[in-house]
Structures are given as structure tokens and as C-alpha cells.
Amino acid sequence: MTTQERKFMEALRRKFKESPEEKYTKFYVYGGWKQSKRKIEFFEWSQKIAKERGIPMYNPDLHLGGGPGQRVLMPYQISGTDIFVEPDDLHFVNNAAMQQMWHDIRRTVIVGLDAAHTILTRRLGKEVTPETINHYLEVLNHALPGAAVVQEHMVETHPAIVSDSYVKVFTGDDELADEIDDRFLIDINKEFPANQAAQLKPAIGKRIYQVLRMPTIIAMTCDGGTMSRWAAMQISMAMINAYRLMAGEAAVGEFAFAAKHAEVLEMGTLMPWRRVRSPNEPGGIPLGYLADMCQASRIKPEDPAWCALETISMAAVLYDQFWFGSYMSGGVGFTQYATATYTDNILDDFCYYGMDYVRKKFGGYAKAKPSWDIVRDVATEITMYGLEGYERWPAAMETHFGGSQRAACVAAGAGVTVSIATGVAQAGLNGWYLSQLLHRESAGRLGFYGYDCQDQCGSTNSFSWRSDEGLPFELRGANYPNYAMNVGHQSAYAGIVEAAHVARGDAWCVNPLIKVAFADKNLKFDFTRPRLCFAKGALREFMPAGLLDPIIPPR
Amino acid sequence: MSELTYKPQYYPGSSIVAKNRRKYLDPNYQLRKLRSISDEDIVRLLGHRAPGEAYKTVHPPLEEMGEPDCPIRKLVEPTPGAKAGDRIRYIQFTDSVYFAPLAPIIRCWVYHTRWRGVDPGSLSGRCPLEARERDVELISRELLETELFDPARVGVRGATVHGHSLRLDENGLMFDMQRRYKYDPSKGEVVYVKDQSGKPLDKPVYVGKPLPEEELKKMTTQFRVDYISLRDDAEVMEFVQRLHWLRTLAGADPNLAKNV
């Protein structure tokens, strides 16, 4: 591939004044941290705050060696867009879109309605019809954000603060869907391409599922375990109201049981004691679920690389920045590192080269039967292509100045490409590990201690499915033992899963319910184009939910 | 101790890069001495004690301790620092991607094959070595005076280590945010003005002239596409691929890896 065709060249030219091929530059002449508009803004704010509170705050001159900016503090292009941002804008504290993505995931639970309908019809002799379902949904849309439906003297929440809370339903039954009020329906036929809808509807069948979005403010102030409880309480109350039940009759307890246990699908599972968190926290979200939450495959199903890259950006923010970067370690370092997979089109370059290689070599996607020969050929080719990208263009090497960044991107390119070639995520995973070993042996370096630890033993578990030794790749995640402190890997792993299934033409990776639940225009975050959404967050153009303006003094 | 029953091969491959790896890993290979640095200057550069200051200890000399009867202790000769009860100290290097003689993983292996009583670590941008203080000083001499070091492409850094992947400055020096060293054009040498942890030195430490890049290429252990790519060394490539596949098979089912 020629220089002009490399996708990262535009970003490199914007970052540095020298040509991307140039190996020499100057240091210590850029004005330190004052070369960054964002850091100047931080400093000015900090001066004001320190004066008000009487305690000193942000002062980059306290950094060892004279402060940041002894070299160029480079801007970053959000991959797949033409938007350049400062790296500070990609820390989730500074990016409202990143926060909202996580809130939109955490505040979601899916609850089947069939158990409740069975109780109503068979035990209580009530009639359930599309009309009663629509009425129930209207009641629940009143109750779910935090309103009363039974008690006459009850506190309630301010609608302007919880405006993002609602319930919708979906079903695989076209006839039933036709009868549901459009305001409450996620219409599979409208949201998905025809061939995907044709896969999804039989998988879901005639069952009907509620997708419940608890208020973002609840996600911000409570934990993921709150969500199914909040939902179950309001579901039970809405049932009492909509079907005129006795408050406290035994059936109500069964609605709560169904909503909390029998019919609920949490987004993330519980974690073991040493990393314990409630359900619906990032560490418990399997890779395949995350890939299903990403909706890129509805938009460009013909482009598995693009779908994988969009998924990777979500996973980088969720797993690397939120989970590993904050829940598990604290501090800010992980963001600088995690942004590598979704900035400057470097990983895009590797993935698109790989997809092109696969198309030419195998005549299409998911056409190569998984084998050692395929993994070796494809993963080696993309690994060497990736390493050559860094070695031919010193500006690319400096852009990904941490070895873990380069290792993640090169191996992600290899893994995604093997997935596209074979349509099998497990083979993609094996390609990832081969890439890591080749990279390490070629450069004589890889990542930091905790980074490549997993990669030295990863080959051995890549085809293991037995519990505690392995799992089907789609079901692994940060909760899988070998990945418990696996920063910089989960992001790419989610993309490797996504790439395999999009290459096959699958409508979903693991769970059709998750896929449909996030095909929802009313979500604040745009799950079809996460990278663009993060860019808007960085530009301060993203409006999140859960704002407290109605209840705080005017500013 | 009994002799090994096989001859260690250390590393596969026919390229100059592979040969260099093999050479440096072999403790029987005498490293070429390229420069001299005084004992005092090494102590200054490390920054753990002042020149002439006694070593701080964390336990009495082993001879005075009355050690328990232990077969392992009989088997393993303590290092000088351990015998004396020295505290644990370190030296840490950053190796540039631009043809530094070593890279962190190779550096780590070299530490393991050449010295005892060392605790190395390997990251992409640095490689710490921890050991008893006088042992660190002895090892540091070899690391700084021989072909394993280049004043421009290798840095001695305790913290704020970054620079390995950055472009080089106008004198060909690797970036160091703390500016522990600079190029002295009058002597054509690199001079440290701060110790490895960034504390200013009362007297500068000269560590010699940067080697020409053509010379560095002959010494490097890093494969690079603009010199010798891993693609060019079929034996190393196949070795890594085979290792990965054997691990894959044995991990899935040990029987699968038999006779492969």
C-alpha cells in the first residue's frame, strides 16, 4: 500500500509540522503546557476555584521535569470522522457523550411480559389484549421515571430531570407488533435491514419484551443493581393500576419476581467477590453483549471493518476507560492509552487493509474455513503490515507512543481480519495472540508488565471452552479470569466478535434481545455511530440527560 | 553444580539481529567495551548514595547472621551485595526504537542469563533492574561501558521515562522530558547533568560519543522494516508461529500437541 493510501496520513500531517516520514524534530521549544488551549482553560478555572475554596488545585508546573508539553502536545482525530480534539476531551469526565453511553447501557433492563400475562390470564382470569397492553405501557411510562399510580399521597420525581426514562416493547410477532401503539414499539421491520429482521423475528418469536430505561440520574447516583429493582417496583405498580389488581395480592409478588428474576435480562452479570459489583456494571458485560449493543451493523452491514471499529470505540470507553481505568485502577492514565484504538485512523488503516486482503485472497468475507494455515497467514500479514506502519512513519510511532497502544492496534487489526476471513470469533482471538507474540519478537518489546502478561498465556486458552479455562469468545469479558486486569484488550476483543458476525451476515452476535433493545431512536446516545457521538462530546456539542437545572440555583 | 547436558542455543535465526540477540544472551560472549566511566560517576548517575558514602544495609552481613541449615543456601552462592546485607536499589534504562542495541525484553533476558540476584522488569518503554546496591553498581558498569549502551539512543531514567518511541532531536538524542542529559558539541559527547531520578548533579557525568547509526545497525537487536524485517528471518518467524500453535493446541487439549 502506498503512502497516500494509508488512512492515518491526514491525522499525522495535522499533528506535527514535520513530514510524517521525518525521524528528527525539536523538543523543549513548544511552550510547555501552554501550547494546549484545554490546559490553559483548566489552569484558569483552577486559579478561580483555588481562590474561592482556599485550597490549591490544578497546576501543571508541579509535574516532574518542568510540566507537560516538552514535546508537541498533539491533537487527535476521531477515527471515521474529520473532527480533531484535544486528548483531555476524551477523558469521560470531560466528555458528556461517553458518560451518556455508559448511562444508557447501565440504565437498561429487558423484562419479558409473557409470565405476567400468563399470571393475569390463567390465574386471575383477566383478559390481556393489545388494548390492555397499550394501556399498561402508558401507565408504566408515567410510573417508570418515578411517579405514583396507586398511593394517593406520594412523592414524585421532576419530569424534566427524568425525561429520558421510558418503556418500549418489541416482539417477533408482526401481527402483535401491528397492534402496539407506535409510541411504545421498537419496530424490528423499520429499524433493521430486511435480511436482519428476517433473522431476528423468528429468534424472538411470539414473545413480547419490555425495554425499560431508568432515569440517567438514577444511573448516576445509584448502581447497576438498582435498575432491575426500580423497574420491578414500577412494573408491579403499573400492573396493579392497569389491570385493577388488589395491591398486595399474591400475583403482584409474582410480577415482581418475574421482573427481578424470571424474565429479566440484565446488561451485565454479577462479578466475583474480589471484583464485586452489582449486575449492570461494566465488568460483567460480556463482549458479545457489548457488540450487540453497538448498532453499526444496522447501518453498514456490508462493511464488517467499520462495524468492528465502531464497536471497538464503545468497548474502549466502557471497558478501558470506565472499568479498568476507573473502577479497577483509578487515575487518568488509561484514557491516554485507550484512545489509540479510535483515533487518527491508525487501527482503521490496519483493519481496512486486512479486509481488502481477505476479499482478494478468499473472494469475500467469512469464506475461509478456520484453520491454522488461515490464522497464520492472515494474522502474520496484518501484524507485519501494522508494524511497518509504525516503523516507516515515525510520526505514527510517536502518535502511539506507548507500546501497549501499538500492540493493541496491531493485534486488533490481525484479530479483526481473521474474524472477517473466517466468520469465527474464536479464530480471530487466536490471530490476536499470534500477533502479540510476533510483535514482541520483532520489536523486542510489547506493553507494560500487566499488558502482555495475558498475551504470553493467551494462545493456550484461545480454543478452550471449559469453565475457568475458557469460554466461547462471545461470552468472555472482563469477568473472565484471564481478562480480569486485561486493559487494552477488551476493546479490540469486542471488535473481533463483531467482525466475525457481521462478516457472516448475522443480525446479532450473542443475543437478539440486546440487539433489538438498542435499536431505539429515543436513546440519548447514538449507538449506530459511537465515534461521531464521542466526537460531539469532545466538541461539547452533546446534550446529556439527568441535568439538575430545574432543582438548582440558576447560574 | 552439574554441567548442563545440552549446549544452550539462546536464540534462533540467521539475520544480524538474531545473531546479536544470541551473542548478548550468551554469558560466555565477552561484551565489547566502548567507553570508560569512573566508579564515582557511576555512583553519581545512579543517585542512590554519595561517592564514598558507606552502603546502607537492611540486615547484618550473612556471616554474622547464623543462617539456618538450608540445602538451597548451600547450593546458591550469595552475591557480594547479599553477603554484605545491602539494601535493594535499581538502575533503569530506556531503549529507543531507533536502533538502540537492546530492547526491553531482550534486555531482560540478558540480565537473566548474565547476572545472578537480579530482578528485572520489562515494559515497552523501560526496563528496571533491581538488585543489592553494590551488585547494581557492578552490573551498571558493564551496562554503561559496553556495546549494550549508546549515549544517544539509550537513557538512564528512574521516573518520567518516556521517549523510546519519539522522534529524535536535532543531535540524534532520544527525548527525555526531564532533560537529564544533553549533547556537548565541544566534546562531541553526551553529558548527564541530572541523576537517573532527575536530581541535578553537582558535577556533570560524561558518557561518551553517540555511535553512528550505521554502527548501531550492526549492534541492534530490534527488527525493523527500514533495516531487517522479521519477514526477512524465516527461522525466527517460523519459531514464533510454531510456538504459538503448540501452545494453542496444548491449551485446548494436550493430546493435540503430540508429534506436531
PDB file of N, CA and C in Angstrom, chain A residues 78-122:
ATOM      1  N   ILE A  78     -10.714  11.994  15.669  1.00  0.00           N
ATOM      2  CA  ILE A  78     -11.579  10.859  15.992  1.00  0.00           C
ATOM      3  C   ILE A  78     -11.741  10.040  14.714  1.00  0.00           C
ATOM      4  N   SER A  79     -11.338   8.801  14.768  1.00  0.00           N
ATOM      5  CA  SER A  79     -11.341   7.966  13.567  1.00  0.00           C
ATOM      6  C   SER A  79     -12.740   7.895  12.954  1.00  0.00           C
ATOM      7  N   GLY A  80     -12.762   7.847  11.638  1.00  0.00           N
ATOM      8  CA  GLY A  80     -14.038   7.752  10.942  1.00  0.00           C
ATOM      9  C   GLY A  80     -14.764   9.073  10.853  1.00  0.00           C
ATOM     10  N   THR A  81     -14.152  10.152  11.370  1.00  0.00           N
ATOM     11  CA  THR A  81     -14.734  11.493  11.272  1.00  0.00           C
ATOM     12  C   THR A  81     -13.621  12.436  10.826  1.00  0.00           C
ATOM     13  N   ASP A  82     -14.001  13.698  10.566  1.00  0.00           N
ATOM     14  CA  ASP A  82     -12.956  14.689  10.262  1.00  0.00           C
ATOM     15  C   ASP A  82     -12.754  15.631  11.448  1.00  0.00           C
ATOM     16  N   ILE A  83     -13.114  15.159  12.624  1.00  0.00           N
ATOM     17  CA  ILE A  83     -13.068  16.015  13.816  1.00  0.00           C
ATOM     18  C   ILE A  83     -11.775  15.780  14.607  1.00  0.00           C
ATOM     19  N   PHE A  84     -11.072  16.891  14.901  1.00  0.00           N
ATOM     20  CA  PHE A  84      -9.862  16.833  15.724  1.00  0.00           C
ATOM     21  C   PHE A  84     -10.181  17.389  17.114  1.00  0.00           C
ATOM     22  N   VAL A  85      -9.653  16.741  18.128  1.00  0.00           N
ATOM     23  CA  VAL A  85      -9.930  17.161  19.500  1.00  0.00           C
ATOM     24  C   VAL A  85      -8.638  17.112  20.314  1.00  0.00           C
ATOM     25  N   GLU A  86      -8.705  17.695  21.494  1.00  0.00           N
ATOM     26  CA  GLU A  86      -7.563  17.552  22.403  1.00  0.00           C
ATOM     27  C   GLU A  86      -7.757  16.281  23.231  1.00  0.00           C
ATOM     28  N   PRO A  87      -6.661  15.635  23.621  1.00  0.00           N
ATOM     29  CA  PRO A  87      -6.815  14.371  24.347  1.00  0.00           C
ATOM     30  C   PRO A  87      -7.612  14.506  25.646  1.00  0.00           C
ATOM     31  N   ASP A  88      -7.505  15.663  26.300  1.00  0.00           N
ATOM     32  CA  ASP A  88      -8.270  15.851  27.534  1.00  0.00           C
ATOM     33  C   ASP A  88      -9.769  15.689  27.291  1.00  0.00           C
ATOM     34  N   ASP A  89     -10.204  16.013  26.077  1.00  0.00           N
ATOM     35  CA  ASP A  89     -11.633  15.937  25.762  1.00  0.00           C
ATOM     36  C   ASP A  89     -12.114  14.495  25.663  1.00  0.00           C
ATOM     37  N   LEU A  90     -11.191  13.554  25.726  1.00  0.00           N
ATOM     38  CA  LEU A  90     -11.577  12.145  25.615  1.00  0.00           C
ATOM     39  C   LEU A  90     -11.553  11.425  26.957  1.00  0.00           C
ATOM     40  N   HIS A  91     -11.250  12.161  28.016  1.00  0.00           N
ATOM     41  CA  HIS A  91     -11.490  11.545  29.325  1.00  0.00           C
ATOM     42  C   HIS A  91     -12.985  11.632  29.598  1.00  0.00           C
ATOM     43  N   PHE A  92     -13.553  10.558  30.133  1.00  0.00           N
ATOM     44  CA  PHE A  92     -15.013  10.556  30.252  1.00  0.00           C
ATOM     45  C   PHE A  92     -15.544  11.662  31.173  1.00  0.00           C
ATOM     46  N   VAL A  93     -14.709  12.132  32.082  1.00  0.00           N
ATOM     47  CA  VAL A  93     -15.146  13.251  32.918  1.00  0.00           C
ATOM     48  C   VAL A  93     -15.425  14.483  32.055  1.00  0.00           C
ATOM     49  N   ASN A  94     -14.642  14.629  30.997  1.00  0.00           N
ATOM     50  CA  ASN A  94     -14.763  15.815  30.139  1.00  0.00           C
ATOM     51  C   ASN A  94     -15.643  15.568  28.922  1.00  0.00           C
ATOM     52  N   ASN A  95     -16.252  14.417  28.828  1.00  0.00           N
ATOM     53  CA  ASN A  95     -16.976  14.063  27.607  1.00  0.00           C
ATOM     54  C   ASN A  95     -18.362  13.531  27.964  1.00  0.00           C
ATOM     55  N   ALA A  96     -19.369  14.380  27.749  1.00  0.00           N
ATOM     56  CA  ALA A  96     -20.725  14.015  28.162  1.00  0.00           C
ATOM     57  C   ALA A  96     -21.270  12.828  27.364  1.00  0.00           C
ATOM     58  N   ALA A  97     -20.830  12.675  26.128  1.00  0.00           N
ATOM     59  CA  ALA A  97     -21.330  11.560  25.311  1.00  0.00           C
ATOM     60  C   ALA A  97     -20.842  10.227  25.865  1.00  0.00           C
ATOM     61  N   MET A  98     -19.599  10.210  26.334  1.00  0.00           N
ATOM     62  CA  MET A  98     -19.066   8.969  26.913  1.00  0.00           C
ATOM     63  C   MET A  98     -19.849   8.592  28.171  1.00  0.00           C
ATOM     64  N   GLN A  99     -20.114   9.579  28.977  1.00  0.00           N
ATOM     65  CA  GLN A  99     -20.898   9.300  30.186  1.00  0.00           C
ATOM     66  C   GLN A  99     -22.277   8.781  29.808  1.00  0.00           C
ATOM     67  N   GLN A 100     -22.873   9.413  28.792  1.00  0.00           N
ATOM     68  CA  GLN A 100     -24.228   9.012  28.433  1.00  0.00           C
ATOM     69  C   GLN A 100     -24.267   7.613  27.843  1.00  0.00           C
ATOM     70  N   MET A 101     -23.226   7.258  27.073  1.00  0.00           N
ATOM     71  CA  MET A 101     -23.205   5.890  26.539  1.00  0.00           C
ATOM     72  C   MET A 101     -23.278   4.883  27.687  1.00  0.00           C
ATOM     73  N   TRP A 102     -22.442   5.136  28.684  1.00  0.00           N
ATOM     74  CA  TRP A 102     -22.421   4.194  29.806  1.00  0.00           C
ATOM     75  C   TRP A 102     -23.759   4.233  30.557  1.00  0.00           C
ATOM     76  N   HIS A 103     -24.293   5.425  30.782  1.00  0.00           N
ATOM     77  CA  HIS A 103     -25.573   5.509  31.486  1.00  0.00           C
ATOM     78  C   HIS A 103     -26.674   4.801  30.700  1.00  0.00           C
ATOM     79  N   ASP A 104     -26.673   4.976  29.385  1.00  0.00           N
ATOM     80  CA  ASP A 104     -27.720   4.346  28.569  1.00  0.00           C
ATOM     81  C   ASP A 104     -27.646   2.822  28.642  1.00  0.00           C
ATOM     82  N   ILE A 105     -26.450   2.294  28.784  1.00  0.00           N
ATOM     83  CA  ILE A 105     -26.317   0.839  28.933  1.00  0.00           C
ATOM     84  C   ILE A 105     -26.758   0.425  30.337  1.00  0.00           C
ATOM     85  N   ARG A 106     -26.196   1.100  31.304  1.00  0.00           N
ATOM     86  CA  ARG A 106     -26.446   0.690  32.686  1.00  0.00           C
ATOM     87  C   ARG A 106     -27.915   0.827  33.085  1.00  0.00           C
ATOM     88  N   ARG A 107     -28.606   1.811  32.534  1.00  0.00           N
ATOM     89  CA  ARG A 107     -29.984   2.068  32.970  1.00  0.00           C
ATOM     90  C   ARG A 107     -30.991   1.225  32.195  1.00  0.00           C
ATOM     91  N   THR A 108     -30.490   0.276  31.405  1.00  0.00           N
ATOM     92  CA  THR A 108     -31.382  -0.570  30.618  1.00  0.00           C
ATOM     93  C   THR A 108     -31.542  -1.940  31.263  1.00  0.00           C
ATOM     94  N   VAL A 109     -32.786  -2.395  31.368  1.00  0.00           N
ATOM     95  CA  VAL A 109     -33.028  -3.818  31.599  1.00  0.00           C
ATOM     96  C   VAL A 109     -34.135  -4.247  30.644  1.00  0.00           C
ATOM     97  N   ILE A 110     -34.104  -5.522  30.307  1.00  0.00           N
ATOM     98  CA  ILE A 110     -35.130  -6.083  29.431  1.00  0.00           C
ATOM     99  C   ILE A 110     -35.956  -7.049  30.286  1.00  0.00           C
ATOM    100  N   VAL A 111     -37.251  -6.921  30.228  1.00  0.00           N
ATOM    101  CA  VAL A 111     -38.111  -7.791  31.037  1.00  0.00           C
ATOM    102  C   VAL A 111     -39.216  -8.367  30.143  1.00  0.00           C
ATOM    103  N   GLY A 112     -39.284  -9.679  30.079  1.00  0.00           N
ATOM    104  CA  GLY A 112     -40.353 -10.315  29.301  1.00  0.00           C
ATOM    105  C   GLY A 112     -41.715 -10.055  29.936  1.00  0.00           C
ATOM    106  N   LEU A 113     -42.711  -9.967  29.092  1.00  0.00           N
ATOM    107  CA  LEU A 113     -44.067  -9.715  29.607  1.00  0.00           C
ATOM    108  C   LEU A 113     -44.897 -10.986  29.660  1.00  0.00           C
ATOM    109  N   ASP A 114     -44.417 -12.055  29.079  1.00  0.00           N
ATOM    110  CA  ASP A 114     -45.267 -13.248  28.942  1.00  0.00           C
ATOM    111  C   ASP A 114     -45.623 -13.887  30.281  1.00  0.00           C
ATOM    112  N   ALA A 115     -44.692 -13.908  31.218  1.00  0.00           N
ATOM    113  CA  ALA A 115     -45.003 -14.504  32.519  1.00  0.00           C
ATOM    114  C   ALA A 115     -46.113 -13.721  33.202  1.00  0.00           C
ATOM    115  N   ALA A 116     -46.005 -12.392  33.142  1.00  0.00           N
ATOM    116  CA  ALA A 116     -47.037 -11.551  33.759  1.00  0.00           C
ATOM    117  C   ALA A 116     -48.384 -11.787  33.080  1.00  0.00           C
ATOM    118  N   HIS A 117     -48.351 -11.899  31.761  1.00  0.00           N
ATOM    119  CA  HIS A 117     -49.611 -12.128  31.040  1.00  0.00           C
ATOM    120  C   HIS A 117     -50.212 -13.492  31.385  1.00  0.00           C
ATOM    121  N   THR A 118     -49.367 -14.469  31.585  1.00  0.00           N
ATOM    122  CA  THR A 118     -49.862 -15.796  31.963  1.00  0.00           C
ATOM    123  C   THR A 118     -50.541 -15.745  33.330  1.00  0.00           C
ATOM    124  N   ILE A 119     -49.892 -15.031  34.264  1.00  0.00           N
ATOM    125  CA  ILE A 119     -50.493 -14.899  35.609  1.00  0.00           C
ATOM    126  C   ILE A 119     -51.847 -14.195  35.507  1.00  0.00           C
ATOM    127  N   LEU A 120     -51.873 -13.128  34.718  1.00  0.00           N
ATOM    128  CA  LEU A 120     -53.115 -12.362  34.596  1.00  0.00           C
ATOM    129  C   LEU A 120     -54.241 -13.212  33.996  1.00  0.00           C
ATOM    130  N   THR A 121     -53.912 -13.971  32.975  1.00  0.00           N
ATOM    131  CA  THR A 121     -54.985 -14.692  32.270  1.00  0.00           C
ATOM    132  C   THR A 121     -55.331 -16.008  32.960  1.00  0.00           C
ATOM    133  N   ARG A 122     -54.338 -16.788  33.332  1.00  0.00           N
ATOM    134  CA  ARG A 122     -54.627 -18.131  33.820  1.00  0.00           C
ATOM    135  C   ARG A 122     -54.943 -18.173  35.306  1.00  0.00           C
TER     136      ARG A 122
END
